[in-house]
C-alpha atoms as a PDB file:
ATOM      1  CA  UNK A   1      94.122  95.318 107.502  1.00  0.00           C
ATOM      2  CA  UNK A   2      92.623  97.021 104.492  1.00  0.00           C
ATOM      3  CA  UNK A   3      93.275 100.312 102.742  1.00  0.00           C
ATOM      4  CA  UNK A   4      91.005 101.710 100.045  1.00  0.00           C
ATOM      5  CA  UNK A   5      91.727 103.577  96.808  1.00  0.00           C
ATOM      6  CA  UNK A   6      89.858 106.051  94.618  1.00  0.00           C
ATOM      7  CA  UNK A   7      88.267 104.641  91.443  1.00  0.00           C
ATOM      8  CA  UNK A   8      90.903 103.871  88.805  1.00  0.00           C
ATOM      9  CA  UNK A   9      93.766 104.976  91.074  1.00  0.00           C
ATOM     10  CA  UNK A  10      96.793 103.328  92.638  1.00  0.00           C
ATOM     11  CA  UNK A  11      97.756 106.527  94.481  1.00  0.00           C
ATOM     12  CA  UNK A  12      98.110 106.432  98.261  1.00  0.00           C
ATOM     13  CA  UNK A  13      96.102 109.080 100.070  1.00  0.00           C
ATOM     14  CA  UNK A  14      97.589 110.729 103.190  1.00  0.00           C
ATOM     15  CA  UNK A  15      95.134 108.706 105.288  1.00  0.00           C
ATOM     16  CA  UNK A  16      96.239 105.457 103.693  1.00  0.00           C
ATOM     17  CA  UNK A  17      99.899 106.379 104.212  1.00  0.00           C
ATOM     18  CA  UNK A  18      99.166 106.951 107.905  1.00  0.00           C
ATOM     19  CA  UNK A  19      97.456 103.549 108.245  1.00  0.00           C
ATOM     20  CA  UNK A  20     100.249 101.791 106.361  1.00  0.00           C
ATOM     21  CA  UNK A  21     102.933 103.524 108.438  1.00  0.00           C
ATOM     22  CA  UNK A  22     101.287 102.080 111.541  1.00  0.00           C
ATOM     23  CA  UNK A  23     101.559  98.583 110.033  1.00  0.00           C
ATOM     24  CA  UNK A  24     105.331  98.806 109.446  1.00  0.00           C
ATOM     25  CA  UNK A  25     106.437  97.623 112.924  1.00  0.00           C
ATOM     26  CA  UNK A  26     104.086  94.627 112.669  1.00  0.00           C
ATOM     27  CA  UNK A  27     105.665  93.122 109.557  1.00  0.00           C
ATOM     28  CA  UNK A  28     108.269  90.710 110.844  1.00  0.00           C
ATOM     29  CA  UNK A  29     107.257  87.686 108.766  1.00  0.00           C
ATOM     30  CA  UNK A  30     106.510  87.278 105.038  1.00  0.00           C
ATOM     31  CA  UNK A  31     103.256  88.801 103.781  1.00  0.00           C
ATOM     32  CA  UNK A  32     101.531  88.968 100.447  1.00  0.00           C
ATOM     33  CA  UNK A  33     100.230  92.419  99.570  1.00  0.00           C
ATOM     34  CA  UNK A  34      97.106  91.735  97.514  1.00  0.00           C
ATOM     35  CA  UNK A  35      95.584  94.439  95.318  1.00  0.00           C
ATOM     36  CA  UNK A  36      91.862  94.465  94.509  1.00  0.00           C
ATOM     37  CA  UNK A  37      89.454  96.527  92.401  1.00  0.00           C
ATOM     38  CA  UNK A  38      85.749  97.103  92.047  1.00  0.00           C
ATOM     39  CA  UNK A  39      83.981  96.080  88.826  1.00  0.00           C
ATOM     40  CA  UNK A  40      84.285  99.440  87.033  1.00  0.00           C
ATOM     41  CA  UNK A  41      86.205  98.943  83.783  1.00  0.00           C
ATOM     42  CA  UNK A  42      87.224  95.808  81.930  1.00  0.00           C
ATOM     43  CA  UNK A  43      88.890  92.754  83.441  1.00  0.00           C
ATOM     44  CA  UNK A  44      92.331  93.392  81.929  1.00  0.00           C
ATOM     45  CA  UNK A  45      92.451  96.998  83.142  1.00  0.00           C
ATOM     46  CA  UNK A  46      91.312  95.986  86.617  1.00  0.00           C
ATOM     47  CA  UNK A  47      93.906  93.227  86.778  1.00  0.00           C
ATOM     48  CA  UNK A  48      96.694  95.664  85.878  1.00  0.00           C
ATOM     49  CA  UNK A  49      95.340  98.253  88.338  1.00  0.00           C
ATOM     50  CA  UNK A  50      95.235  95.725  91.166  1.00  0.00           C
ATOM     51  CA  UNK A  51      98.853  94.771  90.473  1.00  0.00           C
ATOM     52  CA  UNK A  52      99.891  98.455  90.551  1.00  0.00           C
ATOM     53  CA  UNK A  53      98.070  98.941  93.849  1.00  0.00           C
ATOM     54  CA  UNK A  54      99.885  96.016  95.448  1.00  0.00           C
ATOM     55  CA  UNK A  55     103.269  97.232  94.170  1.00  0.00           C
ATOM     56  CA  UNK A  56     102.667 100.811  95.341  1.00  0.00           C
ATOM     57  CA  UNK A  57     101.844  99.604  98.845  1.00  0.00           C
ATOM     58  CA  UNK A  58     104.807  97.213  98.987  1.00  0.00           C
ATOM     59  CA  UNK A  59     107.087 100.001  97.746  1.00  0.00           C
ATOM     60  CA  UNK A  60     105.761 102.385 100.387  1.00  0.00           C
ATOM     61  CA  UNK A  61     106.319  99.811 103.141  1.00  0.00           C
ATOM     62  CA  UNK A  62     109.846  99.101 101.894  1.00  0.00           C
ATOM     63  CA  UNK A  63     110.563 102.850 101.900  1.00  0.00           C
ATOM     64  CA  UNK A  64     109.584 102.880 105.590  1.00  0.00           C
ATOM     65  CA  UNK A  65     112.015 100.111 106.483  1.00  0.00           C
ATOM     66  CA  UNK A  66     110.199  96.825 105.849  1.00  0.00           C
ATOM     67  CA  UNK A  67     112.626  94.321 104.334  1.00  0.00           C
ATOM     68  CA  UNK A  68     111.672  93.730 100.700  1.00  0.00           C
ATOM     69  CA  UNK A  69     112.186  89.971 101.182  1.00  0.00           C
ATOM     70  CA  UNK A  70     109.189  89.989 103.543  1.00  0.00           C
ATOM     71  CA  UNK A  71     106.801  91.335 100.899  1.00  0.00           C
ATOM     72  CA  UNK A  72     105.363  89.713  97.801  1.00  0.00           C
ATOM     73  CA  UNK A  73     102.660  91.273  95.639  1.00  0.00           C
ATOM     74  CA  UNK A  74      99.692  89.879  93.761  1.00  0.00           C
ATOM     75  CA  UNK A  75      96.888  91.508  91.814  1.00  0.00           C
ATOM     76  CA  UNK A  76      93.435  89.960  92.104  1.00  0.00           C
ATOM     77  CA  UNK A  77      91.578  92.386  89.854  1.00  0.00           C
ATOM     78  CA  UNK A  78      87.854  92.267  90.532  1.00  0.00           C
ATOM     79  CA  UNK A  79      87.859  88.512  91.232  1.00  0.00           C
ATOM     80  CA  UNK A  80      87.521  88.660  95.038  1.00  0.00           C
ATOM     81  CA  UNK A  81      85.035  91.344  96.084  1.00  0.00           C
ATOM     82  CA  UNK A  82      84.440  91.760  99.806  1.00  0.00           C
ATOM     83  CA  UNK A  83      81.273  93.801  99.253  1.00  0.00           C
ATOM     84  CA  UNK A  84      78.485  94.230  96.697  1.00  0.00           C
ATOM     85  CA  UNK A  85      79.626  96.093  93.581  1.00  0.00           C
ATOM     86  CA  UNK A  86      76.012  97.209  93.026  1.00  0.00           C
ATOM     87  CA  UNK A  87      76.441 100.054  95.555  1.00  0.00           C
ATOM     88  CA  UNK A  88      78.961 102.889  95.755  1.00  0.00           C
ATOM     89  CA  UNK A  89      79.810 101.888  99.321  1.00  0.00           C
ATOM     90  CA  UNK A  90      80.444  98.324  98.198  1.00  0.00           C
ATOM     91  CA  UNK A  91      82.625  99.460  95.301  1.00  0.00           C
ATOM     92  CA  UNK A  92      84.675 101.630  97.679  1.00  0.00           C
ATOM     93  CA  UNK A  93      85.260  98.642  99.970  1.00  0.00           C
ATOM     94  CA  UNK A  94      86.402  96.550  97.006  1.00  0.00           C
ATOM     95  CA  UNK A  95      89.074  99.084  95.942  1.00  0.00           C
ATOM     96  CA  UNK A  96      91.581  97.888  98.504  1.00  0.00           C
ATOM     97  CA  UNK A  97      94.743  96.084  99.440  1.00  0.00           C
ATOM     98  CA  UNK A  98      94.901  93.227 101.889  1.00  0.00           C
ATOM     99  CA  UNK A  99      97.765  91.625 103.748  1.00  0.00           C
ATOM    100  CA  UNK A 100      97.941  87.851 103.856  1.00  0.00           C
ATOM    101  CA  UNK A 101     100.465  86.148 106.111  1.00  0.00           C
ATOM    102  CA  UNK A 102     102.516  83.686 104.085  1.00  0.00           C
END
């Protein structure tokens, strides 16, 4: 499951909140919430942004009833792109969170 962010933002859009709300009943085992960025900006800023994204999503899920003990967070910065950062579409796909079963 992936959810995408605006450039430089860790703010959940209404669409992202809807997608994440649908995920809530599925989280019954531990998951890592991984935050990712595109390559806009420097490495340190992107690392911090990815960490904020992961924490915002985990906080949202906890506010909807997911036990905090089931969620860990990790920021990956721009180190793990899923698409080409040379295109706007690729950058948008890279500004995301991902769930990894632990």
